[in-house]
Amino acid sequence: MNLAGKTAIVTGASRGLGPYIAKTLAEKGVKIVAMARDIEGLEKTKSEIQLSGQKCNIVSIDLTKINKLENLIKNIWDDFGPIDLLINNAGIENYQHFDHLSKDAISNIISTNLRAPLELTRCILPKMINQKSGHIINISSLAGKKGVAYNSVYSASKAGLLMWSDALRQEYKNSPIDISVICPGFISEAGMFFDGNVDAPKILGTSSPQKVANAVIKALKKGSCEIIVNAGPIRPLLALGQISWKLADKITRLFGVPALSRKRISV
Ligand SMILES: NC(=O)c1ccc[n+]([C@@H]2O[C@H](COP(=O)([O-])OP(=O)(O)OC[C@H]3O[C@@H](n4cnc5c(N)ncnc54)[C@H](OP(=O)(O)O)[C@@H]3O)[C@@H](O)[C@H]2O)c1
């Protein structure tokens, strides 16, 4: 697939994994529309992309303002032309006992991680169908495959994103639109896990942010797909979880995942 000349919206492009995804796409000649709230972070991504001779526009938006997204997409289409790729990458997590979370905290996670990708896609999909091409890539998480204690709403949002992508991929199979989902595990060097300043369980390990960006390129080349980005093979364990949740809970505990999450609760 020739990506040169295509235009991609990348959400969450102000820090963490988003800039890696945006820069890697730009290296392939993709014009970037970088989205997030923090203008300084977006400007940094833009200048790094421009330094390498590629194009980047920035849009500062709070994605939890769901009612604003329809107009936003209309304006982007008018200002920057047709969008070929939508990378729903923006996301937040909040380590806490579920019963300590406020209604707003829950709503924030669900809006950022799930409602915003749904709404952006709802607004973009008809236009992509009209232009007979488009690829939507959702950045979920391994936390959407196996629930993470003390990060349960994040897990719920990522499982929702994953299952919605799964359903959409089947629904649009015979259309010119591709739907992919990427599930990273623990990511080193940048992003929400790295910022948490804790060590990943040795047995699970970490992957670089560039691996997530490479997975986006892989998905674009492959067409609709689901990709896991993890240091070691994890699918057998996930399959085991489908057979016995008890055993999967035990292994997750032995790996030290709930203990690690408990360390990340903010007081
Ligand atoms: N890092 C990991 O280990 C890891 C593992 C699995 C999955 N993931 C997933 O990968 C994606 C990227 O995560 P990351 O590690 O890069 O996180 P991050 O470093 O915390 O960055 C999150 C990005 O999302 C944007 N964002 C958050 N709330 C927003 C809002 N209300 N409106 C607009 N933008 C918003 C942030 O920009 P502003 O704050 O400027 O708005 C930022 O650019 C997420 O979906 C995450 O769940 C990450």
PDB file of C-alpha atoms and ligand atoms in Angstrom:
ATOM      1  CA  MET A   1       0.000   0.000   0.000  1.00  0.00           C
ATOM      2  CA  ASN A   2       1.410   3.386  -0.973  1.00  0.00           C
ATOM      3  CA  LEU A   3       0.865   5.747   1.942  1.00  0.00           C
ATOM      4  CA  ALA A   4       2.484   8.802   0.344  1.00  0.00           C
ATOM      5  CA  GLY A   5       0.044  11.691  -0.098  1.00  0.00           C
ATOM      6  CA  LYS A   6      -2.563  10.249   2.280  1.00  0.00           C
ATOM      7  CA  THR A   7      -3.849  12.256   5.253  1.00  0.00           C
ATOM      8  CA  ALA A   8      -4.165  10.841   8.776  1.00  0.00           C
ATOM      9  CA  ILE A   9      -5.781  12.136  11.923  1.00  0.00           C
ATOM     10  CA  VAL A  10      -3.715  10.978  14.899  1.00  0.00           C
ATOM     11  CA  THR A  11      -5.353  11.646  18.269  1.00  0.00           C
ATOM     12  CA  GLY A  12      -3.200  11.906  21.382  1.00  0.00           C
ATOM     13  CA  ALA A  13      -0.311  13.303  19.339  1.00  0.00           C
ATOM     14  CA  SER A  14       0.994  15.722  22.001  1.00  0.00           C
ATOM     15  CA  ARG A  15       3.012  13.157  24.026  1.00  0.00           C
ATOM     16  CA  GLY A  16       3.576   9.479  24.689  1.00  0.00           C
ATOM     17  CA  LEU A  17       2.980   7.046  21.827  1.00  0.00           C
ATOM     18  CA  GLY A  18       1.069   9.482  19.570  1.00  0.00           C
ATOM     19  CA  PRO A  19       4.143  11.446  18.395  1.00  0.00           C
ATOM     20  CA  TYR A  20       5.873   8.139  17.496  1.00  0.00           C
ATOM     21  CA  ILE A  21       2.849   7.095  15.435  1.00  0.00           C
ATOM     22  CA  ALA A  22       2.547  10.525  13.783  1.00  0.00           C
ATOM     23  CA  LYS A  23       6.262  10.754  12.949  1.00  0.00           C
ATOM     24  CA  THR A  24       6.415   7.203  11.599  1.00  0.00           C
ATOM     25  CA  LEU A  25       3.406   7.863   9.348  1.00  0.00           C
ATOM     26  CA  ALA A  26       4.927  11.183   8.240  1.00  0.00           C
ATOM     27  CA  GLU A  27       8.165   9.388   7.297  1.00  0.00           C
ATOM     28  CA  LYS A  28       6.045   7.377   4.834  1.00  0.00           C
ATOM     29  CA  GLY A  29       4.783  10.618   3.261  1.00  0.00           C
ATOM     30  CA  VAL A  30       1.465  10.780   5.173  1.00  0.00           C
ATOM     31  CA  LYS A  31       0.175  14.288   5.971  1.00  0.00           C
ATOM     32  CA  ILE A  32      -0.669  14.471   9.657  1.00  0.00           C
ATOM     33  CA  VAL A  33      -3.521  16.155  11.487  1.00  0.00           C
ATOM     34  CA  ALA A  34      -2.277  15.930  15.077  1.00  0.00           C
ATOM     35  CA  MET A  35      -4.931  16.181  17.801  1.00  0.00           C
ATOM     36  CA  ALA A  36      -4.798  16.618  21.589  1.00  0.00           C
ATOM     37  CA  ARG A  37      -5.418  19.398  24.128  1.00  0.00           C
ATOM     38  CA  ASP A  38      -1.868  20.552  24.853  1.00  0.00           C
ATOM     39  CA  ILE A  39      -0.801  22.995  22.127  1.00  0.00           C
ATOM     40  CA  GLU A  40       2.867  22.998  23.222  1.00  0.00           C
ATOM     41  CA  GLY A  41       3.061  19.230  22.850  1.00  0.00           C
ATOM     42  CA  LEU A  42       1.317  19.371  19.483  1.00  0.00           C
ATOM     43  CA  GLU A  43       3.692  22.129  18.290  1.00  0.00           C
ATOM     44  CA  LYS A  44       6.655  19.940  19.278  1.00  0.00           C
ATOM     45  CA  THR A  45       5.286  17.030  17.250  1.00  0.00           C
ATOM     46  CA  LYS A  46       4.599  19.379  14.338  1.00  0.00           C
ATOM     47  CA  SER A  47       8.098  20.860  14.302  1.00  0.00           C
ATOM     48  CA  GLU A  48       9.718  17.408  14.496  1.00  0.00           C
ATOM     49  CA  ILE A  49       7.626  16.292  11.521  1.00  0.00           C
ATOM     50  CA  GLN A  50       8.355  19.469   9.582  1.00  0.00           C
ATOM     51  CA  LEU A  51      12.087  19.107  10.289  1.00  0.00           C
ATOM     52  CA  SER A  52      11.984  15.870   8.338  1.00  0.00           C
ATOM     53  CA  GLY A  53      10.327  17.726   5.450  1.00  0.00           C
ATOM     54  CA  GLN A  54       6.786  16.394   6.002  1.00  0.00           C
ATOM     55  CA  LYS A  55       3.456  18.118   6.621  1.00  0.00           C
ATOM     56  CA  CYS A  56       1.610  18.414   9.914  1.00  0.00           C
ATOM     57  CA  ASN A  57      -1.375  20.477  11.034  1.00  0.00           C
ATOM     58  CA  ILE A  58      -2.411  20.625  14.642  1.00  0.00           C
ATOM     59  CA  VAL A  59      -5.870  20.765  16.192  1.00  0.00           C
ATOM     60  CA  SER A  60      -6.250  21.451  19.891  1.00  0.00           C
ATOM     61  CA  ILE A  61      -9.412  19.741  21.135  1.00  0.00           C
ATOM     62  CA  ASP A  62     -10.715  18.147  24.297  1.00  0.00           C
ATOM     63  CA  LEU A  63     -12.068  14.838  23.013  1.00  0.00           C
ATOM     64  CA  THR A  64     -14.400  14.467  25.982  1.00  0.00           C
ATOM     65  CA  LYS A  65     -16.497  17.269  24.444  1.00  0.00           C
ATOM     66  CA  ILE A  66     -18.299  14.674  22.349  1.00  0.00           C
ATOM     67  CA  ASN A  67     -20.906  17.116  21.006  1.00  0.00           C
ATOM     68  CA  LYS A  68     -18.170  19.207  19.382  1.00  0.00           C
ATOM     69  CA  LEU A  69     -16.638  16.365  17.379  1.00  0.00           C
ATOM     70  CA  GLU A  70     -19.091  16.357  14.445  1.00  0.00           C
ATOM     71  CA  ASN A  71     -18.324  19.996  13.646  1.00  0.00           C
ATOM     72  CA  LEU A  72     -14.650  19.397  14.231  1.00  0.00           C
ATOM     73  CA  ILE A  73     -14.541  16.669  11.581  1.00  0.00           C
ATOM     74  CA  LYS A  74     -16.514  18.835   9.151  1.00  0.00           C
ATOM     75  CA  ASN A  75     -14.037  21.709   9.652  1.00  0.00           C
ATOM     76  CA  ILE A  76     -11.011  19.419   9.291  1.00  0.00           C
ATOM     77  CA  TRP A  77     -12.426  18.058   6.036  1.00  0.00           C
ATOM     78  CA  ASP A  78     -13.034  21.599   4.753  1.00  0.00           C
ATOM     79  CA  ASP A  79      -9.613  22.900   5.858  1.00  0.00           C
ATOM     80  CA  PHE A  80      -7.262  19.981   5.213  1.00  0.00           C
ATOM     81  CA  GLY A  81      -9.103  17.889   2.613  1.00  0.00           C
ATOM     82  CA  PRO A  82     -10.223  14.241   2.736  1.00  0.00           C
ATOM     83  CA  ILE A  83      -9.028  12.083   5.600  1.00  0.00           C
ATOM     84  CA  ASP A  84      -7.756   8.633   4.603  1.00  0.00           C
ATOM     85  CA  LEU A  85      -6.683   7.317   7.994  1.00  0.00           C
ATOM     86  CA  LEU A  86      -8.027   7.788  11.497  1.00  0.00           C
ATOM     87  CA  ILE A  87      -5.781   6.654  14.343  1.00  0.00           C
ATOM     88  CA  ASN A  88      -7.781   6.682  17.589  1.00  0.00           C
ATOM     89  CA  ASN A  89      -4.839   6.740  19.971  1.00  0.00           C
ATOM     90  CA  ALA A  90      -5.723   9.251  22.728  1.00  0.00           C
ATOM     91  CA  GLY A  91      -6.391   7.573  26.043  1.00  0.00           C
ATOM     92  CA  ILE A  92      -6.264   8.020  29.806  1.00  0.00           C
ATOM     93  CA  GLU A  93      -6.111   5.710  32.786  1.00  0.00           C
ATOM     94  CA  ASN A  94      -6.732   6.229  36.475  1.00  0.00           C
ATOM     95  CA  TYR A  95      -5.428   3.689  39.002  1.00  0.00           C
ATOM     96  CA  GLN A  96      -7.843   3.605  41.906  1.00  0.00           C
ATOM     97  CA  HIS A  97     -10.157   1.372  43.896  1.00  0.00           C
ATOM     98  CA  PHE A  98     -13.375   1.407  41.881  1.00  0.00           C
ATOM     99  CA  ASP A  99     -15.420   2.569  44.872  1.00  0.00           C
ATOM    100  CA  HIS A 100     -13.146   5.614  45.259  1.00  0.00           C
ATOM    101  CA  LEU A 101     -13.748   6.873  41.712  1.00  0.00           C
ATOM    102  CA  SER A 102     -16.049   9.840  41.202  1.00  0.00           C
ATOM    103  CA  LYS A 103     -18.805   9.876  38.579  1.00  0.00           C
ATOM    104  CA  ASP A 104     -16.765  12.443  36.606  1.00  0.00           C
ATOM    105  CA  ALA A 105     -13.582  10.380  36.741  1.00  0.00           C
ATOM    106  CA  ILE A 106     -15.433   7.380  35.282  1.00  0.00           C
ATOM    107  CA  SER A 107     -17.086   9.534  32.650  1.00  0.00           C
ATOM    108  CA  ASN A 108     -13.722  11.059  31.644  1.00  0.00           C
ATOM    109  CA  ILE A 109     -12.151   7.664  30.993  1.00  0.00           C
ATOM    110  CA  ILE A 110     -15.127   6.323  29.047  1.00  0.00           C
ATOM    111  CA  SER A 111     -15.461   9.525  26.994  1.00  0.00           C
ATOM    112  CA  THR A 112     -11.780   9.779  26.082  1.00  0.00           C
ATOM    113  CA  ASN A 113     -11.094   6.093  25.472  1.00  0.00           C
ATOM    114  CA  LEU A 114     -14.388   4.906  23.989  1.00  0.00           C
ATOM    115  CA  ARG A 115     -17.004   7.539  23.209  1.00  0.00           C
ATOM    116  CA  ALA A 116     -14.593   9.829  21.325  1.00  0.00           C
ATOM    117  CA  PRO A 117     -13.299   7.070  18.971  1.00  0.00           C
ATOM    118  CA  LEU A 118     -16.911   5.981  18.345  1.00  0.00           C
ATOM    119  CA  GLU A 119     -18.028   9.531  17.581  1.00  0.00           C
ATOM    120  CA  LEU A 120     -14.998  10.425  15.413  1.00  0.00           C
ATOM    121  CA  THR A 121     -15.577   7.234  13.452  1.00  0.00           C
ATOM    122  CA  ARG A 122     -19.334   7.837  13.179  1.00  0.00           C
ATOM    123  CA  CYS A 123     -18.591  11.219  11.605  1.00  0.00           C
ATOM    124  CA  ILE A 124     -15.754  10.051   9.331  1.00  0.00           C
ATOM    125  CA  LEU A 125     -16.998   6.661   8.130  1.00  0.00           C
ATOM    126  CA  PRO A 126     -19.716   7.904   5.730  1.00  0.00           C
ATOM    127  CA  LYS A 127     -17.155  10.227   4.115  1.00  0.00           C
ATOM    128  CA  MET A 128     -14.663   7.367   3.789  1.00  0.00           C
ATOM    129  CA  ILE A 129     -17.341   5.131   2.276  1.00  0.00           C
ATOM    130  CA  ASN A 130     -18.137   7.922  -0.165  1.00  0.00           C
ATOM    131  CA  GLN A 131     -14.511   8.252  -1.228  1.00  0.00           C
ATOM    132  CA  LYS A 132     -14.256   4.439  -1.376  1.00  0.00           C
ATOM    133  CA  SER A 133     -11.210   4.181   0.861  1.00  0.00           C
ATOM    134  CA  GLY A 134     -10.216   4.582   4.465  1.00  0.00           C
ATOM    135  CA  HIS A 135      -8.605   2.801   7.391  1.00  0.00           C
ATOM    136  CA  ILE A 136      -9.523   3.262  11.034  1.00  0.00           C
ATOM    137  CA  ILE A 137      -7.019   2.046  13.606  1.00  0.00           C
ATOM    138  CA  ASN A 138      -7.962   1.906  17.278  1.00  0.00           C
ATOM    139  CA  ILE A 139      -5.277   1.715  19.935  1.00  0.00           C
ATOM    140  CA  SER A 140      -6.714  -0.566  22.608  1.00  0.00           C
ATOM    141  CA  SER A 141      -4.608  -2.438  25.172  1.00  0.00           C
ATOM    142  CA  LEU A 142      -3.917  -5.876  26.606  1.00  0.00           C
ATOM    143  CA  ALA A 143      -5.967  -4.463  29.512  1.00  0.00           C
ATOM    144  CA  GLY A 144      -8.923  -4.885  27.154  1.00  0.00           C
ATOM    145  CA  LYS A 145      -8.143  -8.598  26.830  1.00  0.00           C
ATOM    146  CA  LYS A 146      -7.747  -9.379  30.553  1.00  0.00           C
ATOM    147  CA  GLY A 147      -9.145  -7.084  33.230  1.00  0.00           C
ATOM    148  CA  VAL A 148      -6.621  -5.121  35.290  1.00  0.00           C
ATOM    149  CA  ALA A 149      -7.410  -4.713  38.983  1.00  0.00           C
ATOM    150  CA  TYR A 150      -7.368  -1.072  40.212  1.00  0.00           C
ATOM    151  CA  ASN A 151      -7.664   0.090  36.575  1.00  0.00           C
ATOM    152  CA  SER A 152     -11.069  -1.453  35.939  1.00  0.00           C
ATOM    153  CA  VAL A 153     -12.739   1.425  34.074  1.00  0.00           C
ATOM    154  CA  TYR A 154      -9.725   1.695  31.770  1.00  0.00           C
ATOM    155  CA  SER A 155     -10.012  -2.085  31.159  1.00  0.00           C
ATOM    156  CA  ALA A 156     -13.721  -1.708  30.459  1.00  0.00           C
ATOM    157  CA  SER A 157     -13.081   1.124  27.982  1.00  0.00           C
ATOM    158  CA  LYS A 158     -10.324  -0.814  26.197  1.00  0.00           C
ATOM    159  CA  ALA A 159     -12.411  -4.016  26.072  1.00  0.00           C
ATOM    160  CA  GLY A 160     -15.222  -1.904  24.613  1.00  0.00           C
ATOM    161  CA  LEU A 161     -12.874  -0.423  22.007  1.00  0.00           C
ATOM    162  CA  LEU A 162     -11.595  -3.894  21.148  1.00  0.00           C
ATOM    163  CA  MET A 163     -15.034  -5.522  20.775  1.00  0.00           C
ATOM    164  CA  TRP A 164     -16.424  -2.548  18.867  1.00  0.00           C
ATOM    165  CA  SER A 165     -13.448  -2.822  16.450  1.00  0.00           C
ATOM    166  CA  ASP A 166     -14.034  -6.574  16.213  1.00  0.00           C
ATOM    167  CA  ALA A 167     -17.684  -6.083  15.297  1.00  0.00           C
ATOM    168  CA  LEU A 168     -16.964  -3.212  12.911  1.00  0.00           C
ATOM    169  CA  ARG A 169     -14.287  -5.216  11.096  1.00  0.00           C
ATOM    170  CA  GLN A 170     -16.872  -7.920  10.344  1.00  0.00           C
ATOM    171  CA  GLU A 171     -19.598  -5.424   9.469  1.00  0.00           C
ATOM    172  CA  TYR A 172     -17.465  -3.565   6.910  1.00  0.00           C
ATOM    173  CA  LYS A 173     -15.638  -6.636   5.549  1.00  0.00           C
ATOM    174  CA  ASN A 174     -17.083  -6.250   2.070  1.00  0.00           C
ATOM    175  CA  SER A 175     -16.543  -2.508   1.939  1.00  0.00           C
ATOM    176  CA  PRO A 176     -13.486  -0.479   0.933  1.00  0.00           C
ATOM    177  CA  ILE A 177     -12.968   0.451   4.593  1.00  0.00           C
ATOM    178  CA  ASP A 178     -10.446  -1.324   6.833  1.00  0.00           C
ATOM    179  CA  ILE A 179     -10.820  -1.487  10.610  1.00  0.00           C
ATOM    180  CA  SER A 180      -7.878  -2.508  12.765  1.00  0.00           C
ATOM    181  CA  VAL A 181      -7.131  -2.647  16.454  1.00  0.00           C
ATOM    182  CA  ILE A 182      -3.777  -2.696  18.193  1.00  0.00           C
ATOM    183  CA  CYS A 183      -3.315  -4.009  21.746  1.00  0.00           C
ATOM    184  CA  PRO A 184      -0.049  -2.925  23.349  1.00  0.00           C
ATOM    185  CA  GLY A 185       1.220  -4.409  26.592  1.00  0.00           C
ATOM    186  CA  PHE A 186       3.672  -2.456  28.808  1.00  0.00           C
ATOM    187  CA  ILE A 187       5.508   0.215  26.776  1.00  0.00           C
ATOM    188  CA  SER A 188       8.933   1.594  27.751  1.00  0.00           C
ATOM    189  CA  GLU A 189      10.570   4.993  27.009  1.00  0.00           C
ATOM    190  CA  ALA A 190       7.376   7.077  26.691  1.00  0.00           C
ATOM    191  CA  GLY A 191       3.686   7.010  27.501  1.00  0.00           C
ATOM    192  CA  MET A 192       1.407   6.340  30.440  1.00  0.00           C
ATOM    193  CA  PHE A 193       3.148   3.213  31.746  1.00  0.00           C
ATOM    194  CA  PHE A 194       6.620   4.758  31.477  1.00  0.00           C
ATOM    195  CA  ASP A 195       5.370   7.943  33.205  1.00  0.00           C
ATOM    196  CA  GLY A 196       4.129   5.781  36.121  1.00  0.00           C
ATOM    197  CA  ASN A 197       7.786   5.101  37.100  1.00  0.00           C
ATOM    198  CA  VAL A 198       7.296   1.444  37.978  1.00  0.00           C
ATOM    199  CA  ASP A 199       9.001  -1.660  36.610  1.00  0.00           C
ATOM    200  CA  ALA A 200       7.020  -4.097  34.507  1.00  0.00           C
ATOM    201  CA  PRO A 201       6.947  -7.707  35.752  1.00  0.00           C
ATOM    202  CA  LYS A 202      10.113  -9.289  34.265  1.00  0.00           C
ATOM    203  CA  ILE A 203       8.174 -12.206  32.826  1.00  0.00           C
ATOM    204  CA  LEU A 204       5.948  -9.854  30.802  1.00  0.00           C
ATOM    205  CA  GLY A 205       8.631  -7.324  29.808  1.00  0.00           C
ATOM    206  CA  THR A 206       8.186  -4.112  27.845  1.00  0.00           C
ATOM    207  CA  SER A 207       8.132  -3.077  24.188  1.00  0.00           C
ATOM    208  CA  SER A 208       9.364   0.183  22.681  1.00  0.00           C
ATOM    209  CA  PRO A 209       6.909   2.891  21.537  1.00  0.00           C
ATOM    210  CA  GLN A 210       8.373   2.527  18.049  1.00  0.00           C
ATOM    211  CA  LYS A 211       6.976  -1.039  18.019  1.00  0.00           C
ATOM    212  CA  VAL A 212       3.466   0.392  18.421  1.00  0.00           C
ATOM    213  CA  ALA A 213       4.114   2.857  15.581  1.00  0.00           C
ATOM    214  CA  ASN A 214       5.458  -0.010  13.455  1.00  0.00           C
ATOM    215  CA  ALA A 215       2.308  -2.002  14.234  1.00  0.00           C
ATOM    216  CA  VAL A 216       0.232   0.879  12.816  1.00  0.00           C
ATOM    217  CA  ILE A 217       2.229   0.695   9.564  1.00  0.00           C
ATOM    218  CA  LYS A 218       1.882  -3.101   9.554  1.00  0.00           C
ATOM    219  CA  ALA A 219      -1.909  -2.783   9.935  1.00  0.00           C
ATOM    220  CA  LEU A 220      -2.080  -0.266   7.098  1.00  0.00           C
ATOM    221  CA  LYS A 221      -0.171  -2.660   4.828  1.00  0.00           C
ATOM    222  CA  LYS A 222      -2.155  -5.708   5.898  1.00  0.00           C
ATOM    223  CA  GLY A 223      -5.686  -4.285   5.922  1.00  0.00           C
ATOM    224  CA  SER A 224      -8.222  -5.024   8.670  1.00  0.00           C
ATOM    225  CA  CYS A 225      -6.491  -6.863  11.489  1.00  0.00           C
ATOM    226  CA  GLU A 226      -5.799  -7.168  15.210  1.00  0.00           C
ATOM    227  CA  ILE A 227      -2.200  -6.814  16.373  1.00  0.00           C
ATOM    228  CA  ILE A 228      -0.774  -7.439  19.839  1.00  0.00           C
ATOM    229  CA  VAL A 229       2.414  -5.561  20.744  1.00  0.00           C
ATOM    230  CA  ASN A 230       4.088  -7.365  23.630  1.00  0.00           C
ATOM    231  CA  ALA A 231       7.625  -8.375  24.565  1.00  0.00           C
ATOM    232  CA  GLY A 232       6.839 -12.104  24.460  1.00  0.00           C
ATOM    233  CA  PRO A 233       4.099 -14.353  23.089  1.00  0.00           C
ATOM    234  CA  ILE A 234       0.922 -13.698  25.085  1.00  0.00           C
ATOM    235  CA  ARG A 235      -1.840 -15.227  22.928  1.00  0.00           C
ATOM    236  CA  PRO A 236      -1.576 -18.714  24.531  1.00  0.00           C
ATOM    237  CA  LEU A 237      -2.159 -17.122  27.950  1.00  0.00           C
ATOM    238  CA  LEU A 238      -5.096 -15.113  26.640  1.00  0.00           C
ATOM    239  CA  ALA A 239      -6.525 -18.291  25.102  1.00  0.00           C
ATOM    240  CA  LEU A 240      -6.146 -20.034  28.459  1.00  0.00           C
ATOM    241  CA  GLY A 241      -8.144 -17.197  30.004  1.00  0.00           C
ATOM    242  CA  GLN A 242     -11.049 -18.082  27.710  1.00  0.00           C
ATOM    243  CA  ILE A 243     -11.010 -21.623  29.062  1.00  0.00           C
ATOM    244  CA  SER A 244     -10.456 -20.877  32.756  1.00  0.00           C
ATOM    245  CA  TRP A 245     -10.798 -17.405  34.252  1.00  0.00           C
ATOM    246  CA  LYS A 246      -9.685 -18.858  37.600  1.00  0.00           C
ATOM    247  CA  LEU A 247      -6.390 -20.079  36.182  1.00  0.00           C
ATOM    248  CA  ALA A 248      -5.889 -16.831  34.249  1.00  0.00           C
ATOM    249  CA  ASP A 249      -6.530 -14.810  37.440  1.00  0.00           C
ATOM    250  CA  LYS A 250      -3.982 -16.965  39.264  1.00  0.00           C
ATOM    251  CA  ILE A 251      -1.328 -16.555  36.571  1.00  0.00           C
ATOM    252  CA  THR A 252      -1.962 -12.791  36.395  1.00  0.00           C
ATOM    253  CA  ARG A 253      -1.485 -12.675  40.173  1.00  0.00           C
ATOM    254  CA  LEU A 254       1.691 -14.800  39.976  1.00  0.00           C
ATOM    255  CA  PHE A 255       3.044 -12.428  37.313  1.00  0.00           C
ATOM    256  CA  GLY A 256       2.497  -9.608  39.805  1.00  0.00           C
ATOM    257  CA  VAL A 257       0.058  -7.539  37.733  1.00  0.00           C
ATOM    258  CA  PRO A 258      -2.484  -6.650  40.480  1.00  0.00           C
ATOM    259  CA  ALA A 259       0.386  -5.858  42.910  1.00  0.00           C
ATOM    260  CA  LEU A 260       1.964  -3.561  40.316  1.00  0.00           C
ATOM    261  CA  SER A 261      -1.359  -1.804  39.683  1.00  0.00           C
ATOM    262  CA  ARG A 262      -1.908  -1.322  43.418  1.00  0.00           C
ATOM    263  CA  LYS A 263       1.430   0.523  43.567  1.00  0.00           C
ATOM    264  CA  ARG A 264       0.109   2.961  40.981  1.00  0.00           C
ATOM    265  CA  ILE A 265      -2.926   4.095  42.948  1.00  0.00           C
ATOM    266  CA  SER A 266      -2.653   7.815  43.590  1.00  0.00           C
ATOM    267  CA  VAL A 267      -3.662   8.950  47.064  1.00  0.00           C
TER     268      VAL A 267
HETATM  269  N1  LIG B   1       1.903   3.436  27.215  1.00  0.00           N
HETATM  270  C1  LIG B   1       1.490   2.204  27.396  1.00  0.00           C
HETATM  271  O1  LIG B   1       2.166   1.400  28.075  1.00  0.00           O
HETATM  272  C2  LIG B   1       0.216   1.739  26.745  1.00  0.00           C
HETATM  273  C3  LIG B   1      -0.096   0.362  26.826  1.00  0.00           C
HETATM  274  C4  LIG B   1      -1.283  -0.079  26.253  1.00  0.00           C
HETATM  275  C5  LIG B   1      -2.113   0.813  25.591  1.00  0.00           C
HETATM  276  N2  LIG B   1      -1.772   2.135  25.535  1.00  0.00           N
HETATM  277  C6  LIG B   1      -2.690   3.035  24.834  1.00  0.00           C
HETATM  278  O2  LIG B   1      -1.957   3.821  23.919  1.00  0.00           O
HETATM  279  C7  LIG B   1      -2.600   5.073  23.751  1.00  0.00           C
HETATM  280  C8  LIG B   1      -1.589   6.185  23.951  1.00  0.00           C
HETATM  281  O3  LIG B   1      -1.171   6.137  25.303  1.00  0.00           O
HETATM  282  P1  LIG B   1       0.136   6.876  25.831  1.00  0.00           P
HETATM  283  O4  LIG B   1       0.909   5.886  26.608  1.00  0.00           O
HETATM  284  O5  LIG B   1       0.779   7.606  24.743  1.00  0.00           O
HETATM  285  O6  LIG B   1      -0.542   7.888  26.874  1.00  0.00           O
HETATM  286  P2  LIG B   1      -0.057   9.349  27.324  1.00  0.00           P
HETATM  287  O7  LIG B   1       1.410   9.464  27.238  1.00  0.00           O
HETATM  288  O8  LIG B   1      -0.709   9.586  28.618  1.00  0.00           O
HETATM  289  O9  LIG B   1      -0.693  10.281  26.196  1.00  0.00           O
HETATM  290  C9  LIG B   1      -2.077  10.333  26.050  1.00  0.00           C
HETATM  291  C10 LIG B   1      -2.420  11.210  24.880  1.00  0.00           C
HETATM  292  O10 LIG B   1      -3.860  11.318  24.819  1.00  0.00           O
HETATM  293  C11 LIG B   1      -4.220  12.689  24.820  1.00  0.00           C
HETATM  294  N3  LIG B   1      -5.472  12.935  25.538  1.00  0.00           N
HETATM  295  C12 LIG B   1      -5.795  12.533  26.784  1.00  0.00           C
HETATM  296  N4  LIG B   1      -6.988  13.024  27.138  1.00  0.00           N
HETATM  297  C13 LIG B   1      -7.433  13.759  26.086  1.00  0.00           C
HETATM  298  C14 LIG B   1      -8.585  14.537  25.856  1.00  0.00           C
HETATM  299  N5  LIG B   1      -9.569  14.670  26.776  1.00  0.00           N
HETATM  300  N6  LIG B   1      -8.709  15.165  24.663  1.00  0.00           N
HETATM  301  C15 LIG B   1      -7.740  15.072  23.733  1.00  0.00           C
HETATM  302  N7  LIG B   1      -6.629  14.343  23.895  1.00  0.00           N
HETATM  303  C16 LIG B   1      -6.470  13.708  25.062  1.00  0.00           C
HETATM  304  C17 LIG B   1      -3.067  13.394  25.528  1.00  0.00           C
HETATM  305  O11 LIG B   1      -2.978  14.747  25.100  1.00  0.00           O
HETATM  306  P3  LIG B   1      -3.366  16.035  25.961  1.00  0.00           P
HETATM  307  O12 LIG B   1      -3.160  15.708  27.400  1.00  0.00           O
HETATM  308  O13 LIG B   1      -2.475  17.083  25.408  1.00  0.00           O
HETATM  309  O14 LIG B   1      -4.812  16.282  25.632  1.00  0.00           O
HETATM  310  C18 LIG B   1      -1.854  12.608  25.026  1.00  0.00           C
HETATM  311  O15 LIG B   1      -1.441  13.098  23.788  1.00  0.00           O
HETATM  312  C19 LIG B   1      -3.734   5.123  24.763  1.00  0.00           C
HETATM  313  O16 LIG B   1      -4.962   4.830  24.142  1.00  0.00           O
HETATM  314  C20 LIG B   1      -3.367   4.030  25.747  1.00  0.00           C
HETATM  315  O17 LIG B   1      -4.489   3.501  26.384  1.00  0.00           O
HETATM  316  C21 LIG B   1      -0.635   2.622  26.097  1.00  0.00           C
END
